[in-house]
Short mmCIF file of C-alpha atoms and ligand atoms in Angstrom, two decimals:
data_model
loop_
_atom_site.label_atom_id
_atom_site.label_comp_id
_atom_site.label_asym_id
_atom_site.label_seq_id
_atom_site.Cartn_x
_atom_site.Cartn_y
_atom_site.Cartn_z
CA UNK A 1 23.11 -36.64 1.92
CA UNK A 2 22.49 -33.75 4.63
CA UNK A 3 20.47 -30.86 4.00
CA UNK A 4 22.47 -27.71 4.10
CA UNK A 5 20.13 -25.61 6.73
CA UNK A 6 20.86 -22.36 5.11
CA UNK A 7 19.96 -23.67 2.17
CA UNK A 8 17.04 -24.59 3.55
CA UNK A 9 16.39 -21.58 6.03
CA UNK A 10 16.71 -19.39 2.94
CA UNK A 11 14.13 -21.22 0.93
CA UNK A 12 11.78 -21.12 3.90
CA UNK A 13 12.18 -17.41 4.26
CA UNK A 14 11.17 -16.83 0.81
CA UNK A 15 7.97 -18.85 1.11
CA UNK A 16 7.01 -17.02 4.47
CA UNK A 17 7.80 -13.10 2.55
CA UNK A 18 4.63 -14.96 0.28
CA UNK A 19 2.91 -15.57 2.57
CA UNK A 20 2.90 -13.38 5.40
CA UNK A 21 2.46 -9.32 5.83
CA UNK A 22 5.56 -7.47 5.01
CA UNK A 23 5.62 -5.69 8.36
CA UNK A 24 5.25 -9.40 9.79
CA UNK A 25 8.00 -10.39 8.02
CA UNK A 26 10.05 -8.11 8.87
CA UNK A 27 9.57 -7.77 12.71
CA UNK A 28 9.72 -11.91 13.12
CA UNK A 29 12.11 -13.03 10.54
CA UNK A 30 14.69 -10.13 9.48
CA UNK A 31 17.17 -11.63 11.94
CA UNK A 32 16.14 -15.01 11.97
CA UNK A 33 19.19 -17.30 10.37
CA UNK A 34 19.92 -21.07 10.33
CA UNK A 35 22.80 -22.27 12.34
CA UNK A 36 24.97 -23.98 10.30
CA UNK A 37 26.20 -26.53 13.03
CA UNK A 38 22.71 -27.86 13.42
CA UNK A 39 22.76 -31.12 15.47
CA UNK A 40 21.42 -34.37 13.25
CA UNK A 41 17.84 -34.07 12.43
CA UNK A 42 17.39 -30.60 14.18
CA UNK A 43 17.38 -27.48 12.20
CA UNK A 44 18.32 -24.77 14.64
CA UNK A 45 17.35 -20.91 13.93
CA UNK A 46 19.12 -18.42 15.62
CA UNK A 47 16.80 -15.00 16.17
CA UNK A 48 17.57 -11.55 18.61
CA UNK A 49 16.10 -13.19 21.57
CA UNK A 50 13.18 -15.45 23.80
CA UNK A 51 10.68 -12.89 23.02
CA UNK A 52 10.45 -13.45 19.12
CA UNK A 53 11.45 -17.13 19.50
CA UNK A 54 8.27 -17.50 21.33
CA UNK A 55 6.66 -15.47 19.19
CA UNK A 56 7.68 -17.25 15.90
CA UNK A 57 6.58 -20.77 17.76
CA UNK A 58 3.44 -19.77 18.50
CA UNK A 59 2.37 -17.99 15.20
CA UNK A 60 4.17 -19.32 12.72
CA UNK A 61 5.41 -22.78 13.58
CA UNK A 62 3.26 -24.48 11.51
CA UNK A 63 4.11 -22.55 8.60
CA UNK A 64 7.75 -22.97 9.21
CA UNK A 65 7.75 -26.23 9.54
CA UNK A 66 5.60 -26.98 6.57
CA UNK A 67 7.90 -24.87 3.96
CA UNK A 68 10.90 -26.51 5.73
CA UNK A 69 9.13 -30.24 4.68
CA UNK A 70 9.01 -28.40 1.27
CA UNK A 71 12.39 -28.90 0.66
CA UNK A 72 14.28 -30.83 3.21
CA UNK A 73 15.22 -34.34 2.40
CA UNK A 74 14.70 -35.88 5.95
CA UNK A 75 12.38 -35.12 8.42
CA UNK A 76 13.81 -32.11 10.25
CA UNK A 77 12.81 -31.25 13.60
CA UNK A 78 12.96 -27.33 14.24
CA UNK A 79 14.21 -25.24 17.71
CA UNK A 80 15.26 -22.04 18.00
CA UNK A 81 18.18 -20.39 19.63
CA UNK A 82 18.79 -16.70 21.45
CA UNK A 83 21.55 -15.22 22.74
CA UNK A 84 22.38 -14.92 26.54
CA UNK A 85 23.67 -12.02 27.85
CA UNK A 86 27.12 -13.50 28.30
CA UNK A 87 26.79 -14.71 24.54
CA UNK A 88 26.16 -18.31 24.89
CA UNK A 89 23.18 -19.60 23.23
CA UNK A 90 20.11 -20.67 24.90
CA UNK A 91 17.86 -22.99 23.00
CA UNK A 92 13.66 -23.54 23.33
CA UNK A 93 12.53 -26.61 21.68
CA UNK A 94 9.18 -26.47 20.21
CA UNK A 95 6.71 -28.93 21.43
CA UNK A 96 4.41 -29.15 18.26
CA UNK A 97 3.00 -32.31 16.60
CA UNK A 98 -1.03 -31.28 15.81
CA UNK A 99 -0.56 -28.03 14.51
CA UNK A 100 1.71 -28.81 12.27
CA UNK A 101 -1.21 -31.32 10.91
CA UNK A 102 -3.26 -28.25 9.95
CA UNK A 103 -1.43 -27.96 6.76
CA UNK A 104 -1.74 -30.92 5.21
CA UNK A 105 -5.12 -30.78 3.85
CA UNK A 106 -4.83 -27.45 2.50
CA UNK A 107 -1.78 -28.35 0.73
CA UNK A 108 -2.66 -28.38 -3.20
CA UNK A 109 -5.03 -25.99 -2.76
CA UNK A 110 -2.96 -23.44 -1.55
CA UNK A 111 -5.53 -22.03 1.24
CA UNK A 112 -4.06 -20.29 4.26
CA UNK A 113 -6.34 -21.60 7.42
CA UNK A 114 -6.08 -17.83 8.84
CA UNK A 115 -8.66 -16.59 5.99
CA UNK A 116 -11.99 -17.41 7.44
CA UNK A 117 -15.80 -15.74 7.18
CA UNK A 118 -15.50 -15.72 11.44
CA UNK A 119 -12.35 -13.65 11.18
CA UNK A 120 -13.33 -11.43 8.77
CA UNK A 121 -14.71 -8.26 10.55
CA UNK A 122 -18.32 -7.19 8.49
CA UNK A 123 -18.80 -3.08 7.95
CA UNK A 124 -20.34 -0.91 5.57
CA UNK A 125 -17.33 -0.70 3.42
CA UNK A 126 -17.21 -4.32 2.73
CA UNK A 127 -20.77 -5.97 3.60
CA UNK A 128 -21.81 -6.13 -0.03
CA UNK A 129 -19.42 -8.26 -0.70
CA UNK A 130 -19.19 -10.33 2.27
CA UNK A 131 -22.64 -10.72 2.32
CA UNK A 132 -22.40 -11.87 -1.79
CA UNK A 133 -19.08 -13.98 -0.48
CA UNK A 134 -21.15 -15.99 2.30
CA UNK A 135 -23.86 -16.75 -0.29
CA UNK A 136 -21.55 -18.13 -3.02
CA UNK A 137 -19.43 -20.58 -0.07
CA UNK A 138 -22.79 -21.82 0.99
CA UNK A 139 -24.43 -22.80 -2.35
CA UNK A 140 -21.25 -22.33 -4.73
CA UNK A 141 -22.41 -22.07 -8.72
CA UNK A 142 -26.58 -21.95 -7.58
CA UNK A 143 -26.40 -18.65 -6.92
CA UNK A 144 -27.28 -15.49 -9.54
CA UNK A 145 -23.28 -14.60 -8.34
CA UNK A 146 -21.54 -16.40 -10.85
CA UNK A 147 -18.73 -15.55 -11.45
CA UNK A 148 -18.67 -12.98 -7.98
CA UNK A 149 -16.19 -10.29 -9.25
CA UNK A 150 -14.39 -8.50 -6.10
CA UNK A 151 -12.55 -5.63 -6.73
CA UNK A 152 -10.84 -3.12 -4.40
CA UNK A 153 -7.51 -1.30 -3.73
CA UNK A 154 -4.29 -3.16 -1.84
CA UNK A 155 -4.85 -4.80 1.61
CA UNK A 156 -8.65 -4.30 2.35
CA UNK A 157 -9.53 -8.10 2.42
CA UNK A 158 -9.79 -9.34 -1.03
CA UNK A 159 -7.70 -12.55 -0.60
CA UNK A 160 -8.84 -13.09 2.69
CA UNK A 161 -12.40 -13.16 1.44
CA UNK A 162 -11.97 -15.40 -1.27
CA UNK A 163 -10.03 -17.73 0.65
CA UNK A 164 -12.30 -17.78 3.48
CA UNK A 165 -14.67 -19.16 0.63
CA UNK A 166 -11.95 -21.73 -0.36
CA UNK A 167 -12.06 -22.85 3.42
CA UNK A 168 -15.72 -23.05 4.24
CA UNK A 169 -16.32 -25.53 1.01
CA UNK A 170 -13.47 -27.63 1.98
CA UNK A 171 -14.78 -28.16 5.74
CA UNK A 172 -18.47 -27.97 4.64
CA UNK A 173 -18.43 -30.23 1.94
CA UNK A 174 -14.45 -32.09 1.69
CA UNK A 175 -15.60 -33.34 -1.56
CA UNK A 176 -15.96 -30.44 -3.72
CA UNK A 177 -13.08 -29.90 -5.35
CA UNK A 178 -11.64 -26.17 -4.98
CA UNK A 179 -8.53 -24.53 -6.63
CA UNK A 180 -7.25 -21.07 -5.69
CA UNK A 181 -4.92 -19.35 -7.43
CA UNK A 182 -3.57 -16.08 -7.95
CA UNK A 183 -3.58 -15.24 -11.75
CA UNK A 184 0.26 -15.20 -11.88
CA UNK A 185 0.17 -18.47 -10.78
CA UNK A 186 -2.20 -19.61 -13.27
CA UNK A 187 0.09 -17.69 -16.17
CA UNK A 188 2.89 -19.99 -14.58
CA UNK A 189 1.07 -23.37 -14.63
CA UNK A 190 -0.39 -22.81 -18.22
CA UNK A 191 3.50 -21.61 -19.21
CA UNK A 192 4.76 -24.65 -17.64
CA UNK A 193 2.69 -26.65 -19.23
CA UNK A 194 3.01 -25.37 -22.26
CA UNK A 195 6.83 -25.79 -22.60
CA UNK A 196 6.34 -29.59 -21.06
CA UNK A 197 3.92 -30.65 -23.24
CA UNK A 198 1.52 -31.32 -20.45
CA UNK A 199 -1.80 -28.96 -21.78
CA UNK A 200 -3.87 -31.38 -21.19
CA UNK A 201 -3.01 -32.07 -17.74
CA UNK A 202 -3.55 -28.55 -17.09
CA UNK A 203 -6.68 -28.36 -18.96
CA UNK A 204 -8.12 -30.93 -16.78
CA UNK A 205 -6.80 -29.69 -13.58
CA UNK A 206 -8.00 -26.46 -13.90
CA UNK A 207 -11.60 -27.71 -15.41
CA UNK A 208 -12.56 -30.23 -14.03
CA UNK A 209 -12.63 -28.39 -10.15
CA UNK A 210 -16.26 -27.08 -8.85
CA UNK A 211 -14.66 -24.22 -7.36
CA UNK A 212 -12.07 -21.72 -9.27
CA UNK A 213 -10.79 -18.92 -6.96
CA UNK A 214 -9.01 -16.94 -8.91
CA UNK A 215 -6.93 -13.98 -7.13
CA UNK A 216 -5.76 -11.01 -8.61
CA UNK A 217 -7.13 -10.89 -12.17
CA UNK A 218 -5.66 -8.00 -12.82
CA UNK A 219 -2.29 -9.48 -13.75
CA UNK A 220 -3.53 -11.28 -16.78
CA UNK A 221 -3.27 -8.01 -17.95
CA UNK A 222 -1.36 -7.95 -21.68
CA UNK A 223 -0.63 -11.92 -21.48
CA UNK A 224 -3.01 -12.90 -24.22
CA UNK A 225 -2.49 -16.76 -24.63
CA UNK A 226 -2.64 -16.97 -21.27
CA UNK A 227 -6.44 -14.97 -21.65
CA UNK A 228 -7.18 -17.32 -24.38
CA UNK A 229 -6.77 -20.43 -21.96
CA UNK A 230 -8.50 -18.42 -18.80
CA UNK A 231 -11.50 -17.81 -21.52
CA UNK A 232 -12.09 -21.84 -22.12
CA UNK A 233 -11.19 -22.59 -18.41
CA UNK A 234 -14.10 -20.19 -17.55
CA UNK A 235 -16.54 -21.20 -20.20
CA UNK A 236 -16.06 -24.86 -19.23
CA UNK A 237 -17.17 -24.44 -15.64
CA UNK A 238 -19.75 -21.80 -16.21
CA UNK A 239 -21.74 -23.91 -18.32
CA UNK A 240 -21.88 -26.49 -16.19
CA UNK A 241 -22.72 -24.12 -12.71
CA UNK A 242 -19.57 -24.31 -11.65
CA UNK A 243 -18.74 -21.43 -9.31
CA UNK A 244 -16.29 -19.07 -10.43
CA UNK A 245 -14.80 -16.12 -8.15
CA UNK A 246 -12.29 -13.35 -9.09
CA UNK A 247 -10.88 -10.82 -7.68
CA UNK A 248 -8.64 -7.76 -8.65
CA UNK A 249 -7.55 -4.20 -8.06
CA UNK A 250 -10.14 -2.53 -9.99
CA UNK A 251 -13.65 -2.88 -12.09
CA UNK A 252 -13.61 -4.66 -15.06
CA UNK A 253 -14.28 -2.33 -17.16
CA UNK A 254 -10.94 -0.68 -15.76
CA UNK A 255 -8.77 -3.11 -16.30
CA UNK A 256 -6.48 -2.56 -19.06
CA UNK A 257 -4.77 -5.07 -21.36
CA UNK A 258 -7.97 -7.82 -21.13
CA UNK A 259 -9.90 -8.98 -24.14
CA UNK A 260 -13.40 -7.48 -24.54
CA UNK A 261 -14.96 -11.13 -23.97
CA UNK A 262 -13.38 -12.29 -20.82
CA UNK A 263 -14.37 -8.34 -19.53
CA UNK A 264 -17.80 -8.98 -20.76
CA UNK A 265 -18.06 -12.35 -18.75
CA UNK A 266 -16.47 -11.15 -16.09
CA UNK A 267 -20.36 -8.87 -15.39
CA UNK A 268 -22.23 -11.50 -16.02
CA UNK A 269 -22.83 -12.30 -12.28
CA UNK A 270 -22.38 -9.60 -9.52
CA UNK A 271 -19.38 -7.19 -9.26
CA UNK A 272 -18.94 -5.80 -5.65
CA UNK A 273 -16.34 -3.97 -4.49
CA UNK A 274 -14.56 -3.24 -0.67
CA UNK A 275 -14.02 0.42 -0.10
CA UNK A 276 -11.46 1.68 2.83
CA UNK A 277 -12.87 0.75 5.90
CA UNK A 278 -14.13 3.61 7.66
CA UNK A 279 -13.16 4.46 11.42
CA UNK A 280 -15.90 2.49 13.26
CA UNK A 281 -14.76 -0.74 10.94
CA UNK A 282 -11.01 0.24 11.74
CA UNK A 283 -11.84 0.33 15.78
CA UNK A 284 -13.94 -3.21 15.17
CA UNK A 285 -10.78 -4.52 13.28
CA UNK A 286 -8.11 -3.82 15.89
CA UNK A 287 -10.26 -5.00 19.02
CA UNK A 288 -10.82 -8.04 17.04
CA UNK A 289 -7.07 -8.61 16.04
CA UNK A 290 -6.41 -7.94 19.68
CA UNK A 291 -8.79 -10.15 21.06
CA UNK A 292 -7.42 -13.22 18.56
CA UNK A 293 -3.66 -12.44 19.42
CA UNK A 294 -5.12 -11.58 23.36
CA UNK A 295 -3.29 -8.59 23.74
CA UNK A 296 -4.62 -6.02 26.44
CA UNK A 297 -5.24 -2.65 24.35
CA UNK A 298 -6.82 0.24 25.63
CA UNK A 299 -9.82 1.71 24.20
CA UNK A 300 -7.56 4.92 23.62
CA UNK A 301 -4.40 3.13 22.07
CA UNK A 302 -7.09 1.42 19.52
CA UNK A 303 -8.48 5.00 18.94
CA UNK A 304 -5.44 6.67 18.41
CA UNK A 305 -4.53 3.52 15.65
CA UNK A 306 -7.22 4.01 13.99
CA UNK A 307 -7.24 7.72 13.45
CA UNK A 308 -3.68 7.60 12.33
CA UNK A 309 -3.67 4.52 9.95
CA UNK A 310 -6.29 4.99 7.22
CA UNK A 311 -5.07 3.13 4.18
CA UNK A 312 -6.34 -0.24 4.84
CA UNK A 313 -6.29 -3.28 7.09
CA UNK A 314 -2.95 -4.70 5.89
CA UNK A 315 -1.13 -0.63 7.07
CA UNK A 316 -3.12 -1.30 10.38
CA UNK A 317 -2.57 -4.99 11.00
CA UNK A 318 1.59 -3.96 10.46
CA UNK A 319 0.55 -0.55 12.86
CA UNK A 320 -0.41 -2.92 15.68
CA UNK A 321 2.63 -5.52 15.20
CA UNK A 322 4.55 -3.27 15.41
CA UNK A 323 3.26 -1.60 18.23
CA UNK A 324 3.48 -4.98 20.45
CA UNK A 325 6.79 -5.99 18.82
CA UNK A 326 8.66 -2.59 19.98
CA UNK A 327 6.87 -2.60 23.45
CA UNK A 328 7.52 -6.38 24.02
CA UNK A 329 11.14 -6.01 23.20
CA UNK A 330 11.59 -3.51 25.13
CA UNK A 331 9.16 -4.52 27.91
CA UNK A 332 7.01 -1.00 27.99
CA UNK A 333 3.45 -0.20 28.52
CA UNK A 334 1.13 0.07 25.35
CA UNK A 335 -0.03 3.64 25.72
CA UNK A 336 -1.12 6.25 23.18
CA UNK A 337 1.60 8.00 24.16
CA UNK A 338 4.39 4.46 22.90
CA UNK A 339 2.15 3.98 20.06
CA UNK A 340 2.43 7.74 18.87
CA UNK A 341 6.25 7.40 19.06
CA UNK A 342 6.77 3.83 17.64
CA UNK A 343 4.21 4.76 14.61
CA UNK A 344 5.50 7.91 13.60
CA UNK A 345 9.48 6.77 13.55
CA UNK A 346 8.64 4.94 9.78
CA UNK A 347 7.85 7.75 7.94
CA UNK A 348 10.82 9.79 9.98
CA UNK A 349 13.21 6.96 8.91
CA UNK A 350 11.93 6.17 5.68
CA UNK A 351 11.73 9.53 4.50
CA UNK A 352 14.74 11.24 5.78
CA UNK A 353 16.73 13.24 3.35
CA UNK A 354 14.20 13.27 1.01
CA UNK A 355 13.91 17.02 -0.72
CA UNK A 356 11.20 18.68 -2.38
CA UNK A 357 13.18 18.48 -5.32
CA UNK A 358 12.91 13.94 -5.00
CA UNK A 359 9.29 14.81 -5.05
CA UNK A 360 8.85 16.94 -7.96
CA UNK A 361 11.35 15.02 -10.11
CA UNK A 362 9.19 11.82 -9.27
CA UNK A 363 5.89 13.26 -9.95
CA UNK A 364 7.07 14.63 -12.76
CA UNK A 365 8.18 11.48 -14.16
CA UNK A 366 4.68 9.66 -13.32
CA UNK A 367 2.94 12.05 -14.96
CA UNK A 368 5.30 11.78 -18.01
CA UNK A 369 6.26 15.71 -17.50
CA UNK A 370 8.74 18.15 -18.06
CA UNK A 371 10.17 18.50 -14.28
CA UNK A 372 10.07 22.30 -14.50
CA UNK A 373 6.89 22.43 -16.08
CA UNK A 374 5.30 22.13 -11.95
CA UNK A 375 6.81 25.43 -11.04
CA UNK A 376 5.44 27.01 -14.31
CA UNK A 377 2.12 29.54 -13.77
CA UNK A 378 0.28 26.85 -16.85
CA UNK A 379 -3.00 26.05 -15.52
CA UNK A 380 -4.10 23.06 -17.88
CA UNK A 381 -5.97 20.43 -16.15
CA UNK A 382 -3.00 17.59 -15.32
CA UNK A 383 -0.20 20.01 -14.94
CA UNK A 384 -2.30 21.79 -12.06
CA UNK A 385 -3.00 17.94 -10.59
CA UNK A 386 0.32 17.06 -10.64
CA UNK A 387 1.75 20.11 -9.02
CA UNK A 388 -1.37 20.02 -5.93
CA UNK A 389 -0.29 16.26 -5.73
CA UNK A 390 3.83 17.08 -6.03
CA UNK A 391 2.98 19.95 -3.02
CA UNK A 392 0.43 17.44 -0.87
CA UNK A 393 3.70 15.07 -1.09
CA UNK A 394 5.92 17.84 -0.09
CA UNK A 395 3.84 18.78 2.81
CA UNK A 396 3.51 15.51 4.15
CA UNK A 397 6.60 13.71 3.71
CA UNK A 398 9.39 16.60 4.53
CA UNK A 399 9.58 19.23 7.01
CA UNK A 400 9.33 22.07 4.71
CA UNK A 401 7.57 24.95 6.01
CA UNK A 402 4.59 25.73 3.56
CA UNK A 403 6.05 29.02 2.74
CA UNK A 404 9.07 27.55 1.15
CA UNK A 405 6.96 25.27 -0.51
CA UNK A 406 4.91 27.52 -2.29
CA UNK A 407 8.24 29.31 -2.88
CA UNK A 408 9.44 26.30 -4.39
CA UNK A 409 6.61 25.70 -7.04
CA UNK A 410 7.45 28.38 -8.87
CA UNK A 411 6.92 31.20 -5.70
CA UNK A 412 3.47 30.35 -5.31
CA UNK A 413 1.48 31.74 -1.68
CA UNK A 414 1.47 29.63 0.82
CA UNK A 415 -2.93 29.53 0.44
CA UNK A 416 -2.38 28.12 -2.54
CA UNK A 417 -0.02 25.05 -1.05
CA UNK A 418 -3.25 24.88 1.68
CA UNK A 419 -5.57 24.52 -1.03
CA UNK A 420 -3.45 22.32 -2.79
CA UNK A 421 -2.77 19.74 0.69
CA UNK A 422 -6.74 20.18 1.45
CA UNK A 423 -7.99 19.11 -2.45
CA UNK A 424 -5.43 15.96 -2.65
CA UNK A 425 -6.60 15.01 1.12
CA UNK A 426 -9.91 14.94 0.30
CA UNK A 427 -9.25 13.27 -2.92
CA UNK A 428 -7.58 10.12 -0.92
CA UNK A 429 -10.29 9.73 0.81
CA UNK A 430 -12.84 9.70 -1.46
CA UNK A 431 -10.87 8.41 -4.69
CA UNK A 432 -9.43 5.06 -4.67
CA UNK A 433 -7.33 5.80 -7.59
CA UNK A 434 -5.75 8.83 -6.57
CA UNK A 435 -5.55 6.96 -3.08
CA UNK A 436 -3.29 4.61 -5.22
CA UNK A 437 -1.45 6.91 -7.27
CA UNK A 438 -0.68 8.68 -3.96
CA UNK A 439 0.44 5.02 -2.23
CA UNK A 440 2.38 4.19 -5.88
CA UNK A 441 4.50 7.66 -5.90
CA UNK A 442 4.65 7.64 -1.86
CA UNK A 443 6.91 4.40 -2.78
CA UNK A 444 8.73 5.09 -5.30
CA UNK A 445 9.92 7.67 -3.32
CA UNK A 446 11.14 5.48 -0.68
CA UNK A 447 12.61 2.86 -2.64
CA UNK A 448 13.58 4.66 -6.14
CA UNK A 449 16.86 6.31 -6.70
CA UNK A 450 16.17 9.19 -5.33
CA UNK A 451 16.41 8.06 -2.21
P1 ADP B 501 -5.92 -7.78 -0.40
O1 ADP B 501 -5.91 -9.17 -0.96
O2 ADP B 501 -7.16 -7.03 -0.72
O3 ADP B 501 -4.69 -7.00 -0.75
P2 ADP B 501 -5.79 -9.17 2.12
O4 ADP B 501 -6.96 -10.05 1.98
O5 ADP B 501 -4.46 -9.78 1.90
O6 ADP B 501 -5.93 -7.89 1.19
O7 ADP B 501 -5.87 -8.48 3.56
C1 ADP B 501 -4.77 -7.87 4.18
C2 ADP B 501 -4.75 -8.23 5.64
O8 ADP B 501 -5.86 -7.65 6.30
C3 ADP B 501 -4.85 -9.73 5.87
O9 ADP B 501 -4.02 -10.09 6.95
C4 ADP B 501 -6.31 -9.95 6.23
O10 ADP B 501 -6.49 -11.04 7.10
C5 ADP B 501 -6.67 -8.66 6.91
N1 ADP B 501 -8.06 -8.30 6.67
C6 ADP B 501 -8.59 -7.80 5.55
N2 ADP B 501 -9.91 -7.55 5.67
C7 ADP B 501 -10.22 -7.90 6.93
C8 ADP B 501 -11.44 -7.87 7.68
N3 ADP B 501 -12.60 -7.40 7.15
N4 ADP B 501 -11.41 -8.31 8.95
C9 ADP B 501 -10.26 -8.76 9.50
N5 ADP B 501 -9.07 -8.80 8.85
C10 ADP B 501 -9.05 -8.38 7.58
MG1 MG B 502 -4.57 -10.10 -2.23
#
């Protein structure tokens, strides 16, 4: 039987969403579709032109083809097509053959090659853990580090640190056995299992390894047979020095919805966490993705980057694709003066329409109050929060003056909206969880109903 490319091309696209950045994603593959006339053996995918065809080859061939072995019955070769200007398609056939190799070995355990210790750019706001990371991949269960517990907020490494462990065992030593997965996953297996009657093929998969990456703890959260089978998994390789790294969003003792014991065991080696990188780490992060990708940046396009994107390295990885992407397509320059017009249209787009009335309706509903209650004179502790947050928000994501802000919040002066913006700004940067709250409502804002 012949495989139906969409089919095919549609299963493909939801591996890469998995696996790449979102910003990624969408630059390379929004437009990308499978032609349905593909020629015997050939799946052909059509994308806006040579530019991203080339680009897709280089970067994410491998990829590509290995999710299209995933489910193709024969062996599909893969091209890509662009439209001419007169409308006829032109094709490029990629000449690949030892990249695509790259993937076997990792296949099973689920390691991306791109997370390694040499790509992974060492600053204060990480080197504790790095540092803790390199020790564990170079003696894994002899350290004091076991389990290593990483924690930190969305896109500052964690997953590429943990699987940069996963990939120096397996080249150091190809006989250790290592398993990563992402809790989810592990809920999935162990649910799987369960409803196949195959718990003790599980069992032994998941304890008999001498490496257990585990990514993103924090979703075990509230699933408690699911605990009750990480608990044994853990106890069975800790006892024998098996290494044992986890990651999540937050400390353990902040993590809600786990049982006391697995929090306990979670501190029984070393906890570390990666803060925001600060701007010297952001500057060192850029050059280095610029060097890898060898893109020409100036000092002063880097510079403005990094004073603009803050968040973390994810925001500024998707900054700087972006950046190339728009001048690429449209064959300009790189200069501060591109990047300060291609990185400001998001939040113009993304944002437009939205009233100061989205933004107090939406705060009010995280915070679980009455809408009007922000534009009351109550002073009690979370009310005032909520409203400096609701106004912060305001500020920054409309083009209200701050007059009519503070005229909006119950006819407050526009000091207090100053106050207000200065107190949450300072707050981001030096509280990941209002940093996160921020990120959460930011959002919900874009993609809730009220917008
Ligand atoms: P998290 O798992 O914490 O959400 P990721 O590990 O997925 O974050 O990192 C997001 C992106 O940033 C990835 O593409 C990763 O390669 C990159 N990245 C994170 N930390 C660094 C670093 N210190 N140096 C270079 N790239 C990094
Ligand atoms: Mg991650």
């Amino acid at each position: 039987m012949r495989d139906d490319p969409k089919r095919i091309w549609e299963y493909c696209l939801t591996r890469l969403q998995d696996k790449i950045n979102p910003q990624s994603f969408k630059t390379w593959f929004s437009s990308a579709t499978a032609l349905p006339n593909s020629a015997d053996g050939t799946l052909v995918i059509r994308v806006k032109n040579l530019f991203v065809a080339e680009w897709i080859e280089q970067h994410y061939l491998p990829l590509v083809s290995k999710f299209v072995s995933e489910v193709a019955q024969e062996n599909l070769k893969i091209s890509f097509a662009y439209p001419l200007h007169d409308g006829t398609l032109a094709y490029i056939i990629p000449t690949k053959g030892k990249e695509a190799n790259n993937f076997k070995e990792e296949r099973g355990r689920f390691l991306n090659p791109r997370f390694r210790f040499d790509s992974f750019v060492v600053g204060d706001f990480n080197r504790m853990a790095y540092t803790a990371a390199l020790a564990v991949a170079e003696a894994p269960g002899k350290t004091k580090y076991n389990p290593l517990f990483i924690y930190g907020g969305v896109g500052l490494g964690k997953t590429h640190l943990i699987q940069a462990i996963g990939n120096f065992i397996a080249e150091e030593d190809p006989g250790k056995k290592v398993i990563y997965a992402t809790s989810e996953k592990f809920t999935y297996n162990f649910i799987n299992a369960l409803s196949r009657n195959r718990i003790q093929e599980f069992t032994r998969a998941y304890r008999s390894v001498d490496v257990l990456l585990m990514d993103d703890i924090q979703f075990l959260s509230g699933k408690e047979s699911t605990q009750g089978q990480f608990f044994h998994t853990f106890n069975a390789l800790h006892q024998v020095n098996h290494q044992i790294v986890l990651t999540a969003d937050c400390p353990p003792e902040e993590i809600d919805g786990i049982e006391e014991r697995l929090l306990s065991r979670f501190k029984w080696g070393l906890v570390v966490d990666i803060k925001p990188p600060d701007f010297e780490s952001r500057v060192a992060i850029l050059k280095n993705k610029a060097e890898f990708d060898n893109l020409d940046l100036s000092d002063s396009v880097i510079e403005y980057i990094a004073h603009n994107i803050t968040s973390n390295i994810r925001a500024l990885e998707g900054a700087l694709i972006k950046l190339i992407a728009h001048a690429s397509l449209y064959g300009r320059e790189i200069t501060v003066d591109l990047a300060r017009k291609v990185l400001s249209q998001k939040r113009r787009v993304s944002y437009r329409g939205l009233t100061i009335s989205d933004i107090q309706r939406q705060v009010a509903r995280y915070f679980d109050l009455q809408e009007n209650s922000l534009c009351e004179k109550k002073r009690t502790k979370d009310i005032a929060f909520a409203r400096q947050l609701a106004m912060y928000l305001s500020r920054t994501l409309t083009s209200s003056s701050l007059k009519s802000i503070g005229l909006r919040f119950g006819g407050r002066d526009h000091s207090t909206v100053v106050h207000a913006c200065n107190k949450i700004e300072d707050l981001i940067k030096r509280d990941e969880k209002v940093r996160r709250m921020v990120e959460e409502i930011r959002d919900s804002l874009t993609h809730g109903p009220s917008k």
